[in-house]
PDB file of C-alpha atoms in Angstrom:
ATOM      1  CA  UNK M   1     106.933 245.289 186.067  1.00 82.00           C
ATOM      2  CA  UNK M   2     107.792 241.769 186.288  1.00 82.00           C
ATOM      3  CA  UNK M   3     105.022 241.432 189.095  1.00 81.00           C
ATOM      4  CA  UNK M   4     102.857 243.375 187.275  1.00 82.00           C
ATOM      5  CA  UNK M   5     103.201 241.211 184.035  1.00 84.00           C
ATOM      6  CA  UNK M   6     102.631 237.910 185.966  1.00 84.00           C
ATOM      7  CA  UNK M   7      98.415 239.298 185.888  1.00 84.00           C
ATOM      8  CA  UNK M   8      98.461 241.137 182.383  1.00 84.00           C
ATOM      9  CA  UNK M   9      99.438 239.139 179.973  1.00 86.00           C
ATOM     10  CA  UNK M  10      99.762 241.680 177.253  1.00 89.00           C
ATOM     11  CA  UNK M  11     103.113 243.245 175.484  1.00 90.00           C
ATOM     12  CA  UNK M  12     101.399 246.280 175.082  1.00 91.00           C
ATOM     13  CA  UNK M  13      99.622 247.809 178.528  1.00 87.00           C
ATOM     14  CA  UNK M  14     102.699 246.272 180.561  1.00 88.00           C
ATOM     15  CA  UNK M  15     104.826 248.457 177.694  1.00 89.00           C
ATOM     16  CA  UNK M  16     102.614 251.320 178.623  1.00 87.00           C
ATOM     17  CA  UNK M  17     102.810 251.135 181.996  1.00 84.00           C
ATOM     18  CA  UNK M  18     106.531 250.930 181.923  1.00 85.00           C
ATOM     19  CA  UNK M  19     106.589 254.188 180.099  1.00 85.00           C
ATOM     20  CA  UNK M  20     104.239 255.615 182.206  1.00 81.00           C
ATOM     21  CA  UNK M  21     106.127 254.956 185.067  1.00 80.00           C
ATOM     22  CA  UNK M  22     109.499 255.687 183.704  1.00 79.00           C
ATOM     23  CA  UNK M  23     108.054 259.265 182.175  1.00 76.00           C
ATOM     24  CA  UNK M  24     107.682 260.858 185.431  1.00 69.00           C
ATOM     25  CA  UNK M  25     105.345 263.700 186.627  1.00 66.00           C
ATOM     26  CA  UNK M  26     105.437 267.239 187.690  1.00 63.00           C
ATOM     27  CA  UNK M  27     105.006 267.750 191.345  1.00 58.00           C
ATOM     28  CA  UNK M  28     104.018 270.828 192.976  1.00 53.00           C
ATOM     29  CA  UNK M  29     105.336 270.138 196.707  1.00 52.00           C
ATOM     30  CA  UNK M  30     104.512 272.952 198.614  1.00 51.00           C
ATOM     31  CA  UNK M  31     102.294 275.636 196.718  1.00 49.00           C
ATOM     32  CA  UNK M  32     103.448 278.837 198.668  1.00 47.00           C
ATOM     33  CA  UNK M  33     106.895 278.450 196.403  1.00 48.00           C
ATOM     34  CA  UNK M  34     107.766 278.409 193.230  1.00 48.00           C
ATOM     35  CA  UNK M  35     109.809 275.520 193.094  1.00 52.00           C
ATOM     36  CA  UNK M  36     108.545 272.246 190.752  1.00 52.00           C
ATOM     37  CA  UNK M  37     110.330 268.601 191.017  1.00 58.00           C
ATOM     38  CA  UNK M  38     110.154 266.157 188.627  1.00 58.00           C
ATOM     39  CA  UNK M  39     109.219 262.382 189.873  1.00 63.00           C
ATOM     40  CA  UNK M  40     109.612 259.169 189.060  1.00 65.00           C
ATOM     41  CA  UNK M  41     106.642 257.175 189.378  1.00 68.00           C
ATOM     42  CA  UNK M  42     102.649 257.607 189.609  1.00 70.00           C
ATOM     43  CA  UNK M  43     101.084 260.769 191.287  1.00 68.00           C
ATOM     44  CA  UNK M  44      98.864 259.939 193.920  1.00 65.00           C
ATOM     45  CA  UNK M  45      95.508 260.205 192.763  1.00 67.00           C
ATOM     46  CA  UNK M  46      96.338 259.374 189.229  1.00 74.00           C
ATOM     47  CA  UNK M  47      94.074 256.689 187.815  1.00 77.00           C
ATOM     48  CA  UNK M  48      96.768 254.085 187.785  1.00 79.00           C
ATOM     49  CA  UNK M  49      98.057 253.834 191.098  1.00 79.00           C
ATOM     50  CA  UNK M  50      95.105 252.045 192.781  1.00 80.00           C
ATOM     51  CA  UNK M  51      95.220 249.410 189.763  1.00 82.00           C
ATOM     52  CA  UNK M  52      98.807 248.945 190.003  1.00 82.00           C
ATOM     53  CA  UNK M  53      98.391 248.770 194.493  1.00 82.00           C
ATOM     54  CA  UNK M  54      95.740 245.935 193.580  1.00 85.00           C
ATOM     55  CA  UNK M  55      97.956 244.046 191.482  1.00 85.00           C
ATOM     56  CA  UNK M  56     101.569 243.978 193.632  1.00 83.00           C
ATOM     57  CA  UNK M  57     100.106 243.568 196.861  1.00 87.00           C
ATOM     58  CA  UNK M  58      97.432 240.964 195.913  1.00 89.00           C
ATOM     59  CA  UNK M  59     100.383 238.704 197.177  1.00 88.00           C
ATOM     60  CA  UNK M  60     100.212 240.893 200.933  1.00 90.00           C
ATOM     61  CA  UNK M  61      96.358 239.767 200.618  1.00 91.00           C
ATOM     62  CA  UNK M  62      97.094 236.618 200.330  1.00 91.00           C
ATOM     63  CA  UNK M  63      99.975 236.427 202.824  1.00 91.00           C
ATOM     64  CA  UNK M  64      97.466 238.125 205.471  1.00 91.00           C
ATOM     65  CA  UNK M  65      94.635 235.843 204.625  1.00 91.00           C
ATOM     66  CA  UNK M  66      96.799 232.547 205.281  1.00 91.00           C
ATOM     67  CA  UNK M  67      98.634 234.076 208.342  1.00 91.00           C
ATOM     68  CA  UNK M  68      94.779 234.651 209.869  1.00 89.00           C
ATOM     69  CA  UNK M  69      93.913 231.332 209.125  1.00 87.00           C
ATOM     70  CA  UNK M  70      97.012 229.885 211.154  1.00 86.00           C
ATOM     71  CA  UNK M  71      96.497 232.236 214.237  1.00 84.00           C
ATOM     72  CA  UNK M  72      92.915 232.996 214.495  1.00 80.00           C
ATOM     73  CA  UNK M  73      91.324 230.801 217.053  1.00 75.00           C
ATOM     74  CA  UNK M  74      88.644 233.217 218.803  1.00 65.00           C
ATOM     75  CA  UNK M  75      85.126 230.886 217.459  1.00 63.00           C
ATOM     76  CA  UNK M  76      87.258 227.846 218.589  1.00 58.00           C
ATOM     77  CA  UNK M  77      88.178 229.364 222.446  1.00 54.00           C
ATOM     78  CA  UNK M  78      84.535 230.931 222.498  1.00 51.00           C
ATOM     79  CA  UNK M  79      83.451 227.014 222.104  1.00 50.00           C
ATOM     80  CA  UNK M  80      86.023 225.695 224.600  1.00 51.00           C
ATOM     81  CA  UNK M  81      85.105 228.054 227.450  1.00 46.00           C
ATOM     82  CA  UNK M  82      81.274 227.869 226.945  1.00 45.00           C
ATOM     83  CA  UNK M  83      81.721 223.924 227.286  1.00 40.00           C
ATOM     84  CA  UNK M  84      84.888 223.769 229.894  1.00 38.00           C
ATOM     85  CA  UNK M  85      85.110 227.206 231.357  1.00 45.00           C
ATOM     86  CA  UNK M  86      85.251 226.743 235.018  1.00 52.00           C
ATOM     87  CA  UNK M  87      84.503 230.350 236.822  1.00 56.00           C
ATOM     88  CA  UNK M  88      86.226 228.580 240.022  1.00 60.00           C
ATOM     89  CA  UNK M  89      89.725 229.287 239.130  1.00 60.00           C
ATOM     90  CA  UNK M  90      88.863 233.290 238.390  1.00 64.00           C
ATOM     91  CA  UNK M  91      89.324 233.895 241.986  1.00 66.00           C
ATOM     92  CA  UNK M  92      91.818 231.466 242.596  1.00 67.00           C
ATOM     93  CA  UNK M  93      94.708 233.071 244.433  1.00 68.00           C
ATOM     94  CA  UNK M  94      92.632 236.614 244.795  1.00 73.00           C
ATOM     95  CA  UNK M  95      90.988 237.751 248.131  1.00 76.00           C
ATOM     96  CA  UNK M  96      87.986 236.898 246.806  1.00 76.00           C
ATOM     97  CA  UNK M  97      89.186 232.990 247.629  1.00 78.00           C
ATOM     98  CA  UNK M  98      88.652 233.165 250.871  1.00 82.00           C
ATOM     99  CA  UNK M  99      85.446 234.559 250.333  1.00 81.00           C
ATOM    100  CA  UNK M 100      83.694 232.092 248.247  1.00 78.00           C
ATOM    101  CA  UNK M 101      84.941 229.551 251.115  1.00 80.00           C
ATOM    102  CA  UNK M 102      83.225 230.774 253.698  1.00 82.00           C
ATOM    103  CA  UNK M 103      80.135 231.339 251.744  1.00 82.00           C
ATOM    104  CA  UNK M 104      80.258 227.351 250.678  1.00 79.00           C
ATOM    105  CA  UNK M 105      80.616 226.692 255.087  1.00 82.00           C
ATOM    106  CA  UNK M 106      76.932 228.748 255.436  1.00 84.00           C
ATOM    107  CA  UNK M 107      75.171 228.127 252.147  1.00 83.00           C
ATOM    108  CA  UNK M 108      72.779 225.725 251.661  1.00 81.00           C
ATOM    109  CA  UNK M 109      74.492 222.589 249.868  1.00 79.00           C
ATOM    110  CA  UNK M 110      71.664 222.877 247.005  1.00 80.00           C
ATOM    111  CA  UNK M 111      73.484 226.359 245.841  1.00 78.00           C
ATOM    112  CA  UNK M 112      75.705 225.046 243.543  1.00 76.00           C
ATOM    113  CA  UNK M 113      79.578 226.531 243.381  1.00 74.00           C
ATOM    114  CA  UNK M 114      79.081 228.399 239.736  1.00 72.00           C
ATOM    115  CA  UNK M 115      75.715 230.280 241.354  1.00 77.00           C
ATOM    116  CA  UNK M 116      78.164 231.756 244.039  1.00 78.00           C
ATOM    117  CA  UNK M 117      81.098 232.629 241.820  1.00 76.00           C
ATOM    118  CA  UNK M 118      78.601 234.314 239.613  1.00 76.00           C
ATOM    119  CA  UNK M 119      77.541 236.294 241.802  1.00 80.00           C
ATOM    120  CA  UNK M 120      80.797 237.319 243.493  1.00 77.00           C
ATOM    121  CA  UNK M 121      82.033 237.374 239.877  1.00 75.00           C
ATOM    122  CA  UNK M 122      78.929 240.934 239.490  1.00 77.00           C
ATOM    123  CA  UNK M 123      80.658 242.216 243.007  1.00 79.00           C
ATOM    124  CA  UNK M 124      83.966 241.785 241.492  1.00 75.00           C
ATOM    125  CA  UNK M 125      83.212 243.668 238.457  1.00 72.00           C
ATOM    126  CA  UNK M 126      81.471 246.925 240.849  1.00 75.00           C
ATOM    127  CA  UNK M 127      84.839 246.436 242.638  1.00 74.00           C
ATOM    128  CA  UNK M 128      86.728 247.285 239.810  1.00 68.00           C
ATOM    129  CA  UNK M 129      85.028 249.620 238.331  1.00 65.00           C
ATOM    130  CA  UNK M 130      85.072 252.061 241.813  1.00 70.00           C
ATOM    131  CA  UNK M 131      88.870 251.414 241.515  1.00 65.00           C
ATOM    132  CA  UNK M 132      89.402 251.899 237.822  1.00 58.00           C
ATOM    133  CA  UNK M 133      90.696 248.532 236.726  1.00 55.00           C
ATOM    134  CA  UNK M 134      89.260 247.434 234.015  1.00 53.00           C
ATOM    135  CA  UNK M 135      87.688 243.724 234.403  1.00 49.00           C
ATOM    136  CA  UNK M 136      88.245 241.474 231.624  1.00 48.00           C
ATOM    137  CA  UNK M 137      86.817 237.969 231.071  1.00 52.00           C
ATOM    138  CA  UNK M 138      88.358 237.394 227.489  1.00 52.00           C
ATOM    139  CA  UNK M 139      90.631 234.323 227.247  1.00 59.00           C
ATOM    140  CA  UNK M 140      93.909 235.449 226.624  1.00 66.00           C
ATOM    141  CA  UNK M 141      94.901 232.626 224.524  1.00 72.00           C
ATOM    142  CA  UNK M 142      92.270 233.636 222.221  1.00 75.00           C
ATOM    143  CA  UNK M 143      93.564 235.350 218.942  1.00 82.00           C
ATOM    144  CA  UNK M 144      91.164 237.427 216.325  1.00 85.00           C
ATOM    145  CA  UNK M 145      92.855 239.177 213.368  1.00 87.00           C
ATOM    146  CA  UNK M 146      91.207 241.411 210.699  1.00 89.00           C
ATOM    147  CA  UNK M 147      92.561 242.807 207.702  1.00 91.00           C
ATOM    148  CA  UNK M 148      91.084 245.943 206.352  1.00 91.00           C
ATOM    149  CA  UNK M 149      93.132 247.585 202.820  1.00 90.00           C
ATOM    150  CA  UNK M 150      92.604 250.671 200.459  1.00 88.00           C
ATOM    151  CA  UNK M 151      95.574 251.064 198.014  1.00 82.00           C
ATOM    152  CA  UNK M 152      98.670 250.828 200.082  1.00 82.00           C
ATOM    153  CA  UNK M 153      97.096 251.878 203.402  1.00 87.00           C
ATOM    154  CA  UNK M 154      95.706 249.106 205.602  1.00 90.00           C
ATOM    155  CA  UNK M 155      95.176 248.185 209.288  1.00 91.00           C
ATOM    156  CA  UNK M 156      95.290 244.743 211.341  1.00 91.00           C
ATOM    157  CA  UNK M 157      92.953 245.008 213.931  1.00 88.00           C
ATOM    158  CA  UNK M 158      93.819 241.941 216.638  1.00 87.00           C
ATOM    159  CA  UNK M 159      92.247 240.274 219.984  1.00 83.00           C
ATOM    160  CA  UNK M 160      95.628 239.295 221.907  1.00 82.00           C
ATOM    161  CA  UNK M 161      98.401 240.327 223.741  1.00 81.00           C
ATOM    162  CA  UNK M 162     100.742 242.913 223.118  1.00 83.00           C
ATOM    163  CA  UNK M 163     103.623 240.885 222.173  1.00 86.00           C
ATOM    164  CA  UNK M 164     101.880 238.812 219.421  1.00 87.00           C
ATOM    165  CA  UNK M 165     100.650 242.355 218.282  1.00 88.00           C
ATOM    166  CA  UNK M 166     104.255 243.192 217.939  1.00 90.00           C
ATOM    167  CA  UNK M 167     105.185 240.010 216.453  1.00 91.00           C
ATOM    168  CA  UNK M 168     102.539 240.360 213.661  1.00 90.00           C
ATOM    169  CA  UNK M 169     103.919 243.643 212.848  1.00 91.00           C
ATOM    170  CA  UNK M 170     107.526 242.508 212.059  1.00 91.00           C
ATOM    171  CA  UNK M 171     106.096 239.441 210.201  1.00 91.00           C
ATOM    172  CA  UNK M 172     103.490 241.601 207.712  1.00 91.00           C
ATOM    173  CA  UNK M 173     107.134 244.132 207.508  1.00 91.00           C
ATOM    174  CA  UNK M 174     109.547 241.089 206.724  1.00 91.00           C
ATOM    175  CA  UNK M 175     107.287 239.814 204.335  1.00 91.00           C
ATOM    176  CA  UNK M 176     106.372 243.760 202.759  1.00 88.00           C
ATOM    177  CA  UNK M 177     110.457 243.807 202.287  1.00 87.00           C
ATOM    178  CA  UNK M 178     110.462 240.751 200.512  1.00 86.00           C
ATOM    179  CA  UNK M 179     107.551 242.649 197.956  1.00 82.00           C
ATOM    180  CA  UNK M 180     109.843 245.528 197.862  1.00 82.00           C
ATOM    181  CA  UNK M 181     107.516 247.904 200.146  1.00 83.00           C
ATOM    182  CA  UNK M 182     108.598 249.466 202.878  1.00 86.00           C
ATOM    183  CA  UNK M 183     106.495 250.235 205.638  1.00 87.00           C
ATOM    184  CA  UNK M 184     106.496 253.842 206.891  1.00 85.00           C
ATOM    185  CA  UNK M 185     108.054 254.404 210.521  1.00 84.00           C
ATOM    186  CA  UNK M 186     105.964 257.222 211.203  1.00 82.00           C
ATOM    187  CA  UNK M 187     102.693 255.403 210.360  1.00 84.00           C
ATOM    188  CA  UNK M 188     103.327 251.948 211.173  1.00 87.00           C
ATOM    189  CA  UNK M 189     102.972 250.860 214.878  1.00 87.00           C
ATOM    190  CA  UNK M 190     100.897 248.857 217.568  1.00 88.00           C
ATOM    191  CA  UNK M 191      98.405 251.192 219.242  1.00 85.00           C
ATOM    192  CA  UNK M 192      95.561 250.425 221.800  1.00 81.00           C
ATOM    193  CA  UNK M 193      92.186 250.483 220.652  1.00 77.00           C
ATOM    194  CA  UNK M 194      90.881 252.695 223.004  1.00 75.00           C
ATOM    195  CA  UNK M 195      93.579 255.267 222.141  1.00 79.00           C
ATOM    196  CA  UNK M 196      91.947 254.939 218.449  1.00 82.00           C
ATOM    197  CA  UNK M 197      93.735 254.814 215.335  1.00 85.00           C
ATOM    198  CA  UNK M 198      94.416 257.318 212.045  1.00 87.00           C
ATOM    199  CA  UNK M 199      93.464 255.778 209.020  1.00 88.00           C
ATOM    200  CA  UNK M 200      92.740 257.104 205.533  1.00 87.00           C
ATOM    201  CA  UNK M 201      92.231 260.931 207.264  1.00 86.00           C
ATOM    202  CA  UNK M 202      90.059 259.645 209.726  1.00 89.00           C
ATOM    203  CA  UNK M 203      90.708 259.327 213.450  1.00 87.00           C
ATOM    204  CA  UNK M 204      88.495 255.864 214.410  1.00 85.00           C
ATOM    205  CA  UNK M 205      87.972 254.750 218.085  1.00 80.00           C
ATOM    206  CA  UNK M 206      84.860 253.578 219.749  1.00 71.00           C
ATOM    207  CA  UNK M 207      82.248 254.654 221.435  1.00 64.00           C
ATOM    208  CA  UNK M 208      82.876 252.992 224.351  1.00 57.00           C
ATOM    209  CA  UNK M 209      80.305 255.039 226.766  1.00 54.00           C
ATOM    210  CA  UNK M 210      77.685 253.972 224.855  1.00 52.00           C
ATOM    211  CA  UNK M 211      74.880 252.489 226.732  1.00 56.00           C
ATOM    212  CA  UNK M 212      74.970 248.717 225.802  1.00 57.00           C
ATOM    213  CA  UNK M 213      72.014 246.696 225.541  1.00 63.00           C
ATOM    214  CA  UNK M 214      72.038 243.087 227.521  1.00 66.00           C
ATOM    215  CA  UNK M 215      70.181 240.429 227.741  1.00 68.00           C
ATOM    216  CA  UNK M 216      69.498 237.669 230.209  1.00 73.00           C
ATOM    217  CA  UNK M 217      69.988 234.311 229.412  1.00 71.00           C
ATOM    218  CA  UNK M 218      67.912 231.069 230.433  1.00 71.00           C
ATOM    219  CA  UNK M 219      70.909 229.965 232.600  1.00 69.00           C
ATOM    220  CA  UNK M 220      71.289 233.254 234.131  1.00 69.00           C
ATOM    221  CA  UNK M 221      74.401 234.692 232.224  1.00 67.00           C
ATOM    222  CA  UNK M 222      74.583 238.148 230.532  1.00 65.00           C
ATOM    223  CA  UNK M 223      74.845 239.180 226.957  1.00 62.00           C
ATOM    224  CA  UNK M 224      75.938 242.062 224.604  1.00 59.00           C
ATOM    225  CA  UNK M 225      73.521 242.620 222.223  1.00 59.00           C
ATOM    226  CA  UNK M 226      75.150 244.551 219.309  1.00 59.00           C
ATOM    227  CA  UNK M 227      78.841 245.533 218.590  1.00 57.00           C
ATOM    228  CA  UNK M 228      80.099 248.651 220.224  1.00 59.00           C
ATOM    229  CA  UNK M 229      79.638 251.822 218.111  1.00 70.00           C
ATOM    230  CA  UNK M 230      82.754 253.409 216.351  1.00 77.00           C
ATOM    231  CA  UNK M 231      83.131 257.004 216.129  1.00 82.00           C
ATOM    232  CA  UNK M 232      84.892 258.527 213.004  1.00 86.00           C
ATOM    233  CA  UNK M 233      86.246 261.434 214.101  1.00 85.00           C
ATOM    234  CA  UNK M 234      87.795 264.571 212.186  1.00 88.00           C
ATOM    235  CA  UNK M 235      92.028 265.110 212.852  1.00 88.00           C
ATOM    236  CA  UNK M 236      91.381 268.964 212.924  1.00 86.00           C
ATOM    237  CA  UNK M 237      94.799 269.912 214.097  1.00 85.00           C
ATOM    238  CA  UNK M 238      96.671 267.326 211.400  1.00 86.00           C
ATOM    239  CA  UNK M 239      94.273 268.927 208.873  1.00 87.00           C
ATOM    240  CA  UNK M 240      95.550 272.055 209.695  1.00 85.00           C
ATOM    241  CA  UNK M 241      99.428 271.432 209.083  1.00 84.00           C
ATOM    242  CA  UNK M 242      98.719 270.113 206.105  1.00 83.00           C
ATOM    243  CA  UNK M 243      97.115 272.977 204.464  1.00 82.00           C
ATOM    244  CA  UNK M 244      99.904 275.159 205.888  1.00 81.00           C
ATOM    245  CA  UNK M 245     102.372 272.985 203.984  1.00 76.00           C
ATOM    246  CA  UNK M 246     100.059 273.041 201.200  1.00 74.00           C
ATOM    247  CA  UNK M 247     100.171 276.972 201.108  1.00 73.00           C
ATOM    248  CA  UNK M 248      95.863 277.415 202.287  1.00 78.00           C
ATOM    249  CA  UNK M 249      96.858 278.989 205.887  1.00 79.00           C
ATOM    250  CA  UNK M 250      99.769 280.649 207.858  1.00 79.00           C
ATOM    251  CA  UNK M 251     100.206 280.351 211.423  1.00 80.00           C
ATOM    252  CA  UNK M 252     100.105 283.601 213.221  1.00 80.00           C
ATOM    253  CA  UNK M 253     101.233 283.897 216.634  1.00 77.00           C
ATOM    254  CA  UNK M 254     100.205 286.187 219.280  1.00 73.00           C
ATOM    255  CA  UNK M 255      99.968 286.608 222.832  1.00 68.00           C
ATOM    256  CA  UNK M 256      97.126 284.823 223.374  1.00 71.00           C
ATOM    257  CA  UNK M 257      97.616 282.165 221.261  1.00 71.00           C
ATOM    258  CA  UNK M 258      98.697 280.140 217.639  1.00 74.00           C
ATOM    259  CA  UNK M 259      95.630 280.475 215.004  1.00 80.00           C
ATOM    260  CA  UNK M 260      95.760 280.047 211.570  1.00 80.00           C
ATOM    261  CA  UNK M 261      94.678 282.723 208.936  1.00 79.00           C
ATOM    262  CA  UNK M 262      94.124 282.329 205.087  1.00 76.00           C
ATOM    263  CA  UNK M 263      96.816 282.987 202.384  1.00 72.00           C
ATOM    264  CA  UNK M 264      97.332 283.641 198.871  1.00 66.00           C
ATOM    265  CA  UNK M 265      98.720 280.411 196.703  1.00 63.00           C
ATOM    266  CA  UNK M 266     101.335 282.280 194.496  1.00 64.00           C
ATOM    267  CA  UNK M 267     100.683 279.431 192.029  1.00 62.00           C
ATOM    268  CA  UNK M 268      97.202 280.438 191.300  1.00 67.00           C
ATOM    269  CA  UNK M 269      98.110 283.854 190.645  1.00 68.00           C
ATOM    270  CA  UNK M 270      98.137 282.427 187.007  1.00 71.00           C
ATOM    271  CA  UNK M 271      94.080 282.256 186.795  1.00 73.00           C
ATOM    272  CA  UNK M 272      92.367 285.059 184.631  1.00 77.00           C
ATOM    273  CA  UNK M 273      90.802 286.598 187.823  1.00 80.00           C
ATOM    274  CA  UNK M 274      90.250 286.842 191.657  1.00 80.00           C
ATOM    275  CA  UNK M 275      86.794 284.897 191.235  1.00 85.00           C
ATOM    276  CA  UNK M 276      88.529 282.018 189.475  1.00 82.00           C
ATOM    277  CA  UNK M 277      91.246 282.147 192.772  1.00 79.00           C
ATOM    278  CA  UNK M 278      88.022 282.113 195.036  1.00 82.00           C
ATOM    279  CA  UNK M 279      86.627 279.171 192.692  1.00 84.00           C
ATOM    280  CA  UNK M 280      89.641 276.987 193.513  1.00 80.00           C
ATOM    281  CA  UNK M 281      89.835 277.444 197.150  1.00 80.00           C
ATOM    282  CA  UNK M 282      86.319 276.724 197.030  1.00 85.00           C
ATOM    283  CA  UNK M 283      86.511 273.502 195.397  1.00 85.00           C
ATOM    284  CA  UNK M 284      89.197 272.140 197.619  1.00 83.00           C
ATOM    285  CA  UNK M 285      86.612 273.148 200.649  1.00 85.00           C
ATOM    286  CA  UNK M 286      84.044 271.719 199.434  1.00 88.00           C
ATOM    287  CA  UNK M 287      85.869 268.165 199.001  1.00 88.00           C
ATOM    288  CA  UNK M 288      87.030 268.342 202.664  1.00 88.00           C
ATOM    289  CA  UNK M 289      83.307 268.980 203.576  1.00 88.00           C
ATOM    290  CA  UNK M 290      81.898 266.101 201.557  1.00 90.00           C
ATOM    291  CA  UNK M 291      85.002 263.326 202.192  1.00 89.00           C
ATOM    292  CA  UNK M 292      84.242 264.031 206.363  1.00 89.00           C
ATOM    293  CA  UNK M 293      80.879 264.058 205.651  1.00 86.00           C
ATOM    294  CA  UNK M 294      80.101 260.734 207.502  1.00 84.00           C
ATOM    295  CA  UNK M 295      82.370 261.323 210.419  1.00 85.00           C
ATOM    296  CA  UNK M 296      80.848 261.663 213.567  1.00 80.00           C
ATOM    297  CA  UNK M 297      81.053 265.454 215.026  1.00 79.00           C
ATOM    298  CA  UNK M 298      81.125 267.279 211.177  1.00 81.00           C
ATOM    299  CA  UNK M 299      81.171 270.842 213.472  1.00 84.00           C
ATOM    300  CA  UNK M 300      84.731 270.691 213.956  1.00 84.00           C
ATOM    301  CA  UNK M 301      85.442 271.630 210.942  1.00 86.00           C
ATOM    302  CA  UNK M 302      83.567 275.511 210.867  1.00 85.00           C
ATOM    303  CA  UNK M 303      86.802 276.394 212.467  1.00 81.00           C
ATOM    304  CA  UNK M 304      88.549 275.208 209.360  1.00 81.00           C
TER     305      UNK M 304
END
């Protein structure tokens, strides 16, 4: 509240809000019992709880948006190693040394250096590939951060090493403490980009076998031409276990294998009539169906 009264300056909605908050609310937990709790605090999906994740953690904004601007310095390296970047030391101290000298003994001395690391740079990259390393010609000084919120769910996507990826995640925790948020254990972690991430029900990862358009430039180097294609992809099994907890399905095993089969909510027994039962279910399809309707393969979920 006193955050909250530091942006609304008025006796009244902080007085209502404090109420609000201090009333409490029923919650159902799991709908296959019979069981209610009552809470303290705002049920999620209640009108107030985005306003109220705006307002405390405009100051985790903020902190973000000044911790970019100290770190970020991808434009600045892109600059540096267009201007400086000598291809030379690449192969420095590879077998690929020894390799460029020769070819400098038997090429003609109008050949420049950069022409022949370029192109043992393309049979470096083939070499790679057959072996399944993956080439990379990123600097790895270079540091990109992006900040991406809804409510109190948000993800730092970062170009550097794994340790500063680590030590951006204890900073943005330290300073969530100080806000008096903490950060969930099970949700919170550094993760690979091509092993994709969950966020807000969606599992996100890109596309990275699709075909990528190049193109030459006047100096001979290669270009991307576009970003590479996300997919947004559907976490059927998660989906699953949360309906079971939520009293939709019931796992039935056999000897084949687990599946999941429809159930009765005991709460809903209450309605006037099966069709009214029927309705509900219905509804709660339906807003599965149209919340993954912009994810990438929307046939996974006929098996739901």
């Amino acid at each position: 509240m006193s955050v909250f009264s530091r942006y609304v300056d008025d006796y009244w909605t902080c007085n209502l809000i404090n109420r609000f908050l201090k009333k409490g609310y029923v919650h159902f937990g799991n709908l296959c019992d019979s069981q209610l709790e009552l809470k303290i605090g705002t049920p999620q999906g209640s009108i107030i709880s985005p306003l109220i994740c705006n307002i405390l953690l405009h100051d985790l904004d903020s902190f973000v948006e000044k911790y970019i601007n100290k770190y970020s310095n991808y434009s600045d390296r892109l600059v540096k190693i267009s201007d400086e970047y000598n291809e030379t030391r690449r192969i420095l101290g590879t077998p690929f040394q020894s390799v460029r000298d020769d070819l400098r003994k038997i090429i003609h001395p109008n050949v420049s250096g950069k022409k022949i690391v370029g192109a043992l740079r393309e049979i470096r990259k083939l070499d790679a590939g057959a072996r399944g390393i993956r080439y990379y010609k990123e600097d790895k000084d270079a540091k990109k951060i992006q900040y991406i919120r809804y409510a109190d769910d948000f993800v730092l996507g970062l170009i550097c090493d794994k340790h500063f990826a680590y030590d951006t995640l204890c900073t943005v925790a330290n300073f969530s403490g100080i806000l008096g948020m903490i950060l969930s254990k099970e949700k919170s972690g550094v993760k690979h980009h091509e092993k994709g991430t969950l966020f807000l029900g969606f599992k996100i990862f890109g596309n990275y076998g699709f075909k990528v358009k190049q193109r030459t430039n006047k100096n001979g180097s290669t270009q991307r031409v576009g970003d590479v294609v996300l997919k947004l992809g559907i976490p059927l099994e998660r989906l699953f276990e949360r309906y079971v907890d939520r009293g939709f399905f019931q796992r039935v095993k056999n000897k084949k294998a687990e599946k999941f089969v429809g159930r009765r909510v005991d709460k809903w027994l209450f309605l006037d009539n099966e069709y009214e039962i029927i309705q509900r279910f219905n509804s709660v399809v339906r807003g599965i169906k149209y919340y993954y309707s912009c994810s990438t393969y929307r046939s996974v979920l006929d098996r739901f």
